[in-house]
mmCIF file of N, CA and C in Angstrom:
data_model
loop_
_atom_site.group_PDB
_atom_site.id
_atom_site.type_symbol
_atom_site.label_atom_id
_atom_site.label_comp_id
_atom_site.label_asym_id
_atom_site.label_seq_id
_atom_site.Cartn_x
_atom_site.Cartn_y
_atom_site.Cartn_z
ATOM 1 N N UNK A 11 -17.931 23.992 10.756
ATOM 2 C CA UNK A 11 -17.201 23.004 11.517
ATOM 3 C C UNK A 11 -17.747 23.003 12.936
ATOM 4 N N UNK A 12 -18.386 21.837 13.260
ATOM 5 C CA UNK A 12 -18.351 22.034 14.900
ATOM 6 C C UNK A 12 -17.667 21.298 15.698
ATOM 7 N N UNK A 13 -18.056 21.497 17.110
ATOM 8 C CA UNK A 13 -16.792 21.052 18.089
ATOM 9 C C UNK A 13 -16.546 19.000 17.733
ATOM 10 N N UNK A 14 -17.752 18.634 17.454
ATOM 11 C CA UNK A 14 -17.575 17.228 17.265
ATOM 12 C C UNK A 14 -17.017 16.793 16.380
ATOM 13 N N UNK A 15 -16.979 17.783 15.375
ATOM 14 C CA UNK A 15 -16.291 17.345 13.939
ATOM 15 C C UNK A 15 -14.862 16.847 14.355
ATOM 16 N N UNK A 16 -14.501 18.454 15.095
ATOM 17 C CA UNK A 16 -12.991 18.649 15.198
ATOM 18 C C UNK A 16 -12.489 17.823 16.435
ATOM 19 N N UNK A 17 -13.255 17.512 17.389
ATOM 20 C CA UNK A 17 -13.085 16.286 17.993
ATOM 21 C C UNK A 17 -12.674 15.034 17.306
ATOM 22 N N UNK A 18 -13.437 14.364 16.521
ATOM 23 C CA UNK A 18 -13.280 12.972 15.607
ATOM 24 C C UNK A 18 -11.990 13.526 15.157
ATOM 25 N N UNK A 19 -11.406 14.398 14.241
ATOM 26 C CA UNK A 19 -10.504 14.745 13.565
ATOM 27 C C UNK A 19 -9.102 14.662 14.729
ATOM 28 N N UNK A 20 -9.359 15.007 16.059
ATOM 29 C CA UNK A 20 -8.412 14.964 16.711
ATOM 30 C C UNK A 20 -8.467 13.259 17.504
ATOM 31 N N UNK A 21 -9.177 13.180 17.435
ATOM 32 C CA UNK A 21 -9.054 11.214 17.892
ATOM 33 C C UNK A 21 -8.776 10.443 17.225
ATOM 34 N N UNK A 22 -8.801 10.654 15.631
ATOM 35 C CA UNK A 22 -8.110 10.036 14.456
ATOM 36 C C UNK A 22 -6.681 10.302 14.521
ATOM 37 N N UNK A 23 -6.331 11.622 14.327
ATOM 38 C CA UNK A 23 -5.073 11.802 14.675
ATOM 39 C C UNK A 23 -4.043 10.886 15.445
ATOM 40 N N UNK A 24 -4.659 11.780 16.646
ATOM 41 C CA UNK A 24 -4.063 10.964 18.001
ATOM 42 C C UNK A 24 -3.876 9.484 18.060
ATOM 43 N N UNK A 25 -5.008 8.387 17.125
ATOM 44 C CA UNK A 25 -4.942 7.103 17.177
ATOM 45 C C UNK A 25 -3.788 6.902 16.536
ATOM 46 N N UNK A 26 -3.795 7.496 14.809
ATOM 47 C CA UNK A 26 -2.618 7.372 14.554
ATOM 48 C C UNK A 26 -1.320 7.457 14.579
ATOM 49 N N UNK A 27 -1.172 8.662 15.605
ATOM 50 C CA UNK A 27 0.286 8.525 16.310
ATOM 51 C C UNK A 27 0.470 8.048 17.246
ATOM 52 N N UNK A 28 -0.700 7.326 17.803
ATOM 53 C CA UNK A 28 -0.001 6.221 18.869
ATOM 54 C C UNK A 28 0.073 5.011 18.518
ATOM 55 N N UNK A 29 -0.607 4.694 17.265
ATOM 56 C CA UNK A 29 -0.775 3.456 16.671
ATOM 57 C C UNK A 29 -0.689 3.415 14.802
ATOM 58 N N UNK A 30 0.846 3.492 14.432
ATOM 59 C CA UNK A 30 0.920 3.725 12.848
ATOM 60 C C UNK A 30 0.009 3.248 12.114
ATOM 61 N N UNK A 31 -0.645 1.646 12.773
ATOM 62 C CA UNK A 31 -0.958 0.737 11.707
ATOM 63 C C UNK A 31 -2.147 1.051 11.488
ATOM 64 N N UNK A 32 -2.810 2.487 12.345
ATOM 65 C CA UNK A 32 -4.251 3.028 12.345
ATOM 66 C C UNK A 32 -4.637 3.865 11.151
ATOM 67 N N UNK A 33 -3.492 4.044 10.429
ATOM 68 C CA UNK A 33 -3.515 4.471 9.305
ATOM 69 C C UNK A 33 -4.547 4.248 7.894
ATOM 70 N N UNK A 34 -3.947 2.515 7.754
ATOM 71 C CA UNK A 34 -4.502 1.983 7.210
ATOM 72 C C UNK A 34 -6.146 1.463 7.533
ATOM 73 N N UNK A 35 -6.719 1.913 8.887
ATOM 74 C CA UNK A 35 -8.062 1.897 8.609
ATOM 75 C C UNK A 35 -9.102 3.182 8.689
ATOM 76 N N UNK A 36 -8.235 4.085 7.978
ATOM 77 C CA UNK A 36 -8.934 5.405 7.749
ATOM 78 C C UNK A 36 -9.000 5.720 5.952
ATOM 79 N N UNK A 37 -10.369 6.010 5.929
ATOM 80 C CA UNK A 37 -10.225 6.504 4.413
ATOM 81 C C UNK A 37 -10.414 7.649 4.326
ATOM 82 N N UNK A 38 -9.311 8.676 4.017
ATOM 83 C CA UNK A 38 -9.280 10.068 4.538
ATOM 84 C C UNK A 38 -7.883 10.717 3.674
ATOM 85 N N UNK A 39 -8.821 12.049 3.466
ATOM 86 C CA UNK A 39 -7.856 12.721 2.649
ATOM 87 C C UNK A 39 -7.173 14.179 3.238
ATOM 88 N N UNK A 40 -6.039 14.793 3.478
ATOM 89 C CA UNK A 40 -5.748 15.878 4.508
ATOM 90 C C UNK A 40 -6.791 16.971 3.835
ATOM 91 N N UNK A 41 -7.474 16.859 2.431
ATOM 92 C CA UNK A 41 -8.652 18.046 2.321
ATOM 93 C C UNK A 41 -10.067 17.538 3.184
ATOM 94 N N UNK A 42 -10.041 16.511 3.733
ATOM 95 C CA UNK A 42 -11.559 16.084 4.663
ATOM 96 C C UNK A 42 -10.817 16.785 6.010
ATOM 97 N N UNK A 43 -10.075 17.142 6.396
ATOM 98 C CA UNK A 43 -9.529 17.878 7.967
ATOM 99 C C UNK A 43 -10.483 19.129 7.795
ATOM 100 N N UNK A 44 -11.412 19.491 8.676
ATOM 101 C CA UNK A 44 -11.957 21.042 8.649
ATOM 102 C C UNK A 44 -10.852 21.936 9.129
ATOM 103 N N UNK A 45 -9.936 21.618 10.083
ATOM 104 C CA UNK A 45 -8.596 22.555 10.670
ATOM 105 C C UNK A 45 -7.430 22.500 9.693
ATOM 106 N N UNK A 46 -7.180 23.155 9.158
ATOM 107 C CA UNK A 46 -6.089 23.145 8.521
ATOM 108 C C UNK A 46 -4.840 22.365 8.989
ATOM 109 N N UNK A 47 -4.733 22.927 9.985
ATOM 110 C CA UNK A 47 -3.270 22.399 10.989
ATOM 111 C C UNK A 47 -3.646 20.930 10.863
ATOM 112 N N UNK A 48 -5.164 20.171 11.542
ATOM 113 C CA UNK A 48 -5.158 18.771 10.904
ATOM 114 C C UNK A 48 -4.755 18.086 9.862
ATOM 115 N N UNK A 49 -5.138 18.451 8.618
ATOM 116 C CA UNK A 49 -4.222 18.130 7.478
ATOM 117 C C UNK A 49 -3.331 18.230 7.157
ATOM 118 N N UNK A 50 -2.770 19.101 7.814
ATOM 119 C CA UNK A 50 -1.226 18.949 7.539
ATOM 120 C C UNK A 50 -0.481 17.991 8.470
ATOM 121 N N UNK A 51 -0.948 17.661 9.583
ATOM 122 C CA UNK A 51 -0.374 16.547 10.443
ATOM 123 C C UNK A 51 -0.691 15.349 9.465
ATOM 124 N N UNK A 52 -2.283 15.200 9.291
ATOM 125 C CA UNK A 52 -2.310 14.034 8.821
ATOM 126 C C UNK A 52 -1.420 13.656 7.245
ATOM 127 N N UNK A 53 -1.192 14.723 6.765
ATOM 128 C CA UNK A 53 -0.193 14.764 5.784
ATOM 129 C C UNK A 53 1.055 14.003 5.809
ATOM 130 N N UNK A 54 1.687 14.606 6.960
ATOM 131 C CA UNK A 54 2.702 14.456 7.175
ATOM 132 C C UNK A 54 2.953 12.741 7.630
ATOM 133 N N UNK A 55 2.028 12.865 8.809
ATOM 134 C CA UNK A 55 1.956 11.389 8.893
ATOM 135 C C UNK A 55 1.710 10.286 7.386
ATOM 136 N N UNK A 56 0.783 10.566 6.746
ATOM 137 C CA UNK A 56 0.990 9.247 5.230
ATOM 138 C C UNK A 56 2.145 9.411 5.289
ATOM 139 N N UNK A 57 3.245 10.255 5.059
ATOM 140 C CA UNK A 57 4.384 10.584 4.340
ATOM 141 C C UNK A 57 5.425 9.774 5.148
ATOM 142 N N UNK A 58 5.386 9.920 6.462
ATOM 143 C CA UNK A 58 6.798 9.407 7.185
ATOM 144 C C UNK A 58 5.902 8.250 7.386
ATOM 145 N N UNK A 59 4.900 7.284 7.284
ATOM 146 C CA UNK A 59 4.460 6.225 7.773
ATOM 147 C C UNK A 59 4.733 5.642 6.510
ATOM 148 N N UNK A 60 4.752 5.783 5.165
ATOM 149 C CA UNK A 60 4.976 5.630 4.177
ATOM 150 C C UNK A 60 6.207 5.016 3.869
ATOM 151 N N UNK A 61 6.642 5.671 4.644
ATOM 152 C CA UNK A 61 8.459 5.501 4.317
ATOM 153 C C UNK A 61 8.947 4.587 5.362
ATOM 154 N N UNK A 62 8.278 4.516 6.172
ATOM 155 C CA UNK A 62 8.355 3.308 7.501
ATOM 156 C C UNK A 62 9.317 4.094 8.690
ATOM 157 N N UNK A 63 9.152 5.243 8.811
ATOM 158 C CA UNK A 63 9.382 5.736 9.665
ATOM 159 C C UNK A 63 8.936 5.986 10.855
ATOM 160 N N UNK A 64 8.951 5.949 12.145
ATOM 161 C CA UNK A 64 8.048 6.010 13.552
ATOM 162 C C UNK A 64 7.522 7.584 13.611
ATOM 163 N N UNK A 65 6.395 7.248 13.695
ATOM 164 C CA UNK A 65 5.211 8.340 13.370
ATOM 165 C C UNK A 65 5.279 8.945 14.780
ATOM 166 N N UNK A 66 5.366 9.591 15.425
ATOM 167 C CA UNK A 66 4.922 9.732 16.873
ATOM 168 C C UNK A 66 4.395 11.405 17.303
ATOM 169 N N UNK A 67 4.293 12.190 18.203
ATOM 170 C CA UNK A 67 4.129 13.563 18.324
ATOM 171 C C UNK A 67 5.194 14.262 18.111
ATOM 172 N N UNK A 68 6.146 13.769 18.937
ATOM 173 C CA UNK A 68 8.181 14.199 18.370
ATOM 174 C C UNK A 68 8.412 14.230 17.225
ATOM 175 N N UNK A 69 8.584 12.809 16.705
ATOM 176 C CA UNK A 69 9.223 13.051 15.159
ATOM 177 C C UNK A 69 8.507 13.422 14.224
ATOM 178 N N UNK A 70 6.901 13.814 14.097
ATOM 179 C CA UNK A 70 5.996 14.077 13.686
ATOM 180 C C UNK A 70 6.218 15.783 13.697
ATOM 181 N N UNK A 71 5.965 16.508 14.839
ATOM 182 C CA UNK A 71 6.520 17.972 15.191
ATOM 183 C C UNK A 71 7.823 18.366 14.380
ATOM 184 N N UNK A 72 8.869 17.603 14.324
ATOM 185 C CA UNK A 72 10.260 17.950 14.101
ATOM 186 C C UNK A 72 9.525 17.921 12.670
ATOM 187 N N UNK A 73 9.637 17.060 11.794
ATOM 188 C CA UNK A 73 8.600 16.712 10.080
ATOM 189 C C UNK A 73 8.121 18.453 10.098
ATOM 190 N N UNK A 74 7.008 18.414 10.766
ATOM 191 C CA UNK A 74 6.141 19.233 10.119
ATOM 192 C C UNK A 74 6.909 21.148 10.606
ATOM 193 N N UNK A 75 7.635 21.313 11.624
ATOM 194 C CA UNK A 75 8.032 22.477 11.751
ATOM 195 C C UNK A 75 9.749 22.473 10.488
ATOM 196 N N UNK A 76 10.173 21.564 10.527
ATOM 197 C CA UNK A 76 10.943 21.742 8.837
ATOM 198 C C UNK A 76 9.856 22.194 7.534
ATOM 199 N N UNK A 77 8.968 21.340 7.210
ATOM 200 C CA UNK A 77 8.088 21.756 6.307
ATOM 201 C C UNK A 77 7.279 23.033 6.349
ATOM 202 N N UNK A 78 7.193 23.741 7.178
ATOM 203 C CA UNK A 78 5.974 24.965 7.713
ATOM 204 C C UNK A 78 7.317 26.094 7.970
ATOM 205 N N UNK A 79 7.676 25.565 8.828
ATOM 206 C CA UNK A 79 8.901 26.752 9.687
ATOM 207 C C UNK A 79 8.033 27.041 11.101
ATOM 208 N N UNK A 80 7.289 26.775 11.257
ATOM 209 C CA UNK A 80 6.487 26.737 12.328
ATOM 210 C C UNK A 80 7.191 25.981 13.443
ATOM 211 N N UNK A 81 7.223 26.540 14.580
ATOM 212 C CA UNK A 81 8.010 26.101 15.645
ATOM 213 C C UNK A 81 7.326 25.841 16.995
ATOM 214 N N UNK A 82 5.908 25.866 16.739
ATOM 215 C CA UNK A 82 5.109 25.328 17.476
ATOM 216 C C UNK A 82 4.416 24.064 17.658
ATOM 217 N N UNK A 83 4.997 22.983 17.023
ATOM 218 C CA UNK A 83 4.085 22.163 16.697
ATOM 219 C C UNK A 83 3.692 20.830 17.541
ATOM 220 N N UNK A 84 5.163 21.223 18.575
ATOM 221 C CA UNK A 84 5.373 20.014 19.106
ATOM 222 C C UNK A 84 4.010 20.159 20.722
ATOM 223 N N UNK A 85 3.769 21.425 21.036
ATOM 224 C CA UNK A 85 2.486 21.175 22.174
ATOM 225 C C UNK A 85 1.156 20.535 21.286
ATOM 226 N N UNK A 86 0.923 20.855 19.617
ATOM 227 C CA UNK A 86 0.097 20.577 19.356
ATOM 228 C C UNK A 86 -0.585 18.943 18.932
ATOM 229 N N UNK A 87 0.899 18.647 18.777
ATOM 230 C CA UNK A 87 1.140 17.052 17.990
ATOM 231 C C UNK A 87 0.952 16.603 19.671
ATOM 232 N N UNK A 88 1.306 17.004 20.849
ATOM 233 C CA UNK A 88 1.996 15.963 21.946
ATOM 234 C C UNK A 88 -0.160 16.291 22.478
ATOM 235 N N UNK A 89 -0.509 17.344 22.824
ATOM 236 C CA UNK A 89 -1.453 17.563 22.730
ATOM 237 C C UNK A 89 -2.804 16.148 22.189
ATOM 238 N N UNK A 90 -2.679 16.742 20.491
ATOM 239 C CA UNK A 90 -3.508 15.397 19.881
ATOM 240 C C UNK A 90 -3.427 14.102 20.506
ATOM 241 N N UNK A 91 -1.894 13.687 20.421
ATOM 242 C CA UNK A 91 -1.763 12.181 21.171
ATOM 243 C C UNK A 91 -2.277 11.525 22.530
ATOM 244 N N UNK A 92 -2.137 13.048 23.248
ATOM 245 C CA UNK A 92 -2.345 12.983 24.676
ATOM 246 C C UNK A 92 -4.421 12.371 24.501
ATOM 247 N N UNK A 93 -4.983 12.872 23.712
ATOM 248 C CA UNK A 93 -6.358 13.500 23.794
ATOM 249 C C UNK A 93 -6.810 11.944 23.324
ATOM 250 N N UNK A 94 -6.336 10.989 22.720
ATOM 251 C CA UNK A 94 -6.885 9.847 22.191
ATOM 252 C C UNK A 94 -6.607 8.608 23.440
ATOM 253 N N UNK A 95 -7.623 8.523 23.524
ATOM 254 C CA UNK A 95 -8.041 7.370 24.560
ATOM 255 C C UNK A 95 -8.195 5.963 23.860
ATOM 256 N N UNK A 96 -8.367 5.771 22.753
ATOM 257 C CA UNK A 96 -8.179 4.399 22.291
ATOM 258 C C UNK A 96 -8.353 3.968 20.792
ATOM 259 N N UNK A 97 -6.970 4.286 20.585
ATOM 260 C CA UNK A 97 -6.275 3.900 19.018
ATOM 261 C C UNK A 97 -7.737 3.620 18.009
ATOM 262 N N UNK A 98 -7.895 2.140 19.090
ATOM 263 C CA UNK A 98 -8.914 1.024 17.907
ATOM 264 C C UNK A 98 -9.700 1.805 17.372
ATOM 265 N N UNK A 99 -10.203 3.012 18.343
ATOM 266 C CA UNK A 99 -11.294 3.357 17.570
ATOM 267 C C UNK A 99 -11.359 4.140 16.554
ATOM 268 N N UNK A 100 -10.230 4.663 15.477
ATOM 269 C CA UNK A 100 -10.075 5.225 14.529
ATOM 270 C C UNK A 100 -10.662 5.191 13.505
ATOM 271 N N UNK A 101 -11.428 4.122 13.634
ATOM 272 C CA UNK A 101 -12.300 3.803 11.909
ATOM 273 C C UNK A 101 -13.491 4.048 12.606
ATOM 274 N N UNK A 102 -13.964 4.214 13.387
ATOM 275 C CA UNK A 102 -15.051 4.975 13.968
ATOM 276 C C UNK A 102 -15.143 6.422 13.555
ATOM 277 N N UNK A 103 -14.297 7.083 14.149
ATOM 278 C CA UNK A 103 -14.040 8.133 14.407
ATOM 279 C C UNK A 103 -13.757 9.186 13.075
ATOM 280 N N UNK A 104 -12.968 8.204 11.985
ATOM 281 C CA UNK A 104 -12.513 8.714 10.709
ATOM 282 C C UNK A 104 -13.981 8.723 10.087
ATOM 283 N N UNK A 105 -14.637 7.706 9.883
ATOM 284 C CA UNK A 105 -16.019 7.763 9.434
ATOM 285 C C UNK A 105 -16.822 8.896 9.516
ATOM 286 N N UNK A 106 -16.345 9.448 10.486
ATOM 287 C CA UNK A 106 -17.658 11.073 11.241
ATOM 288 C C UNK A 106 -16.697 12.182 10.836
ATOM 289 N N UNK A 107 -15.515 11.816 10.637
ATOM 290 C CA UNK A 107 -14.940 13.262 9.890
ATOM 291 C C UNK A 107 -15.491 14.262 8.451
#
């Protein structure tokens, strides 16, 4: 895994929790995440975007520390979001994952 990988992986992210509908232009599976912790966000996200729920770093964190027990999640989710500079470019970015 190198730093660029896990870069793209965190700008995909981040697009998608600032932008649900970024979802749908990623073709990506939570086993293409090299970080574990990535796939499981991006997990989580299909799941509550699925259901039409607001995807965001908050309700995203709250999701995934019920599912894990992990009680850290919310610097990491607010983190990702913070780190994406521009949604659109998610199908860029998913491509290099």
């Amino acid at each position: 895994m190198t730093d660029t990988a896990i870069h793209c992986e965190r700008v995909v992210l981040g697009a998608i929790l600032m932008d649900n509908s970024q979802l749908r232009h990623v073709q990506l599976q939570p086993r293409d995440f090299s970080v574990a912790a990535h796939g499981q966000i991006f997990e989580a996200a299909r799941r509550m975007i699925g259901a039409g729920k607001v995807t965001d770093a908050v309700t995203i964190a709250e999701v995934l520390e019920h599912d894990t027990g992990r009680k850290d999640w919310l610097p990491v989710t607010a983190r990702i979001q913070q780190d994406c500079l521009a949604p659109a470019n998610a199908p860029t970015y998913g491509a290099m994952v």
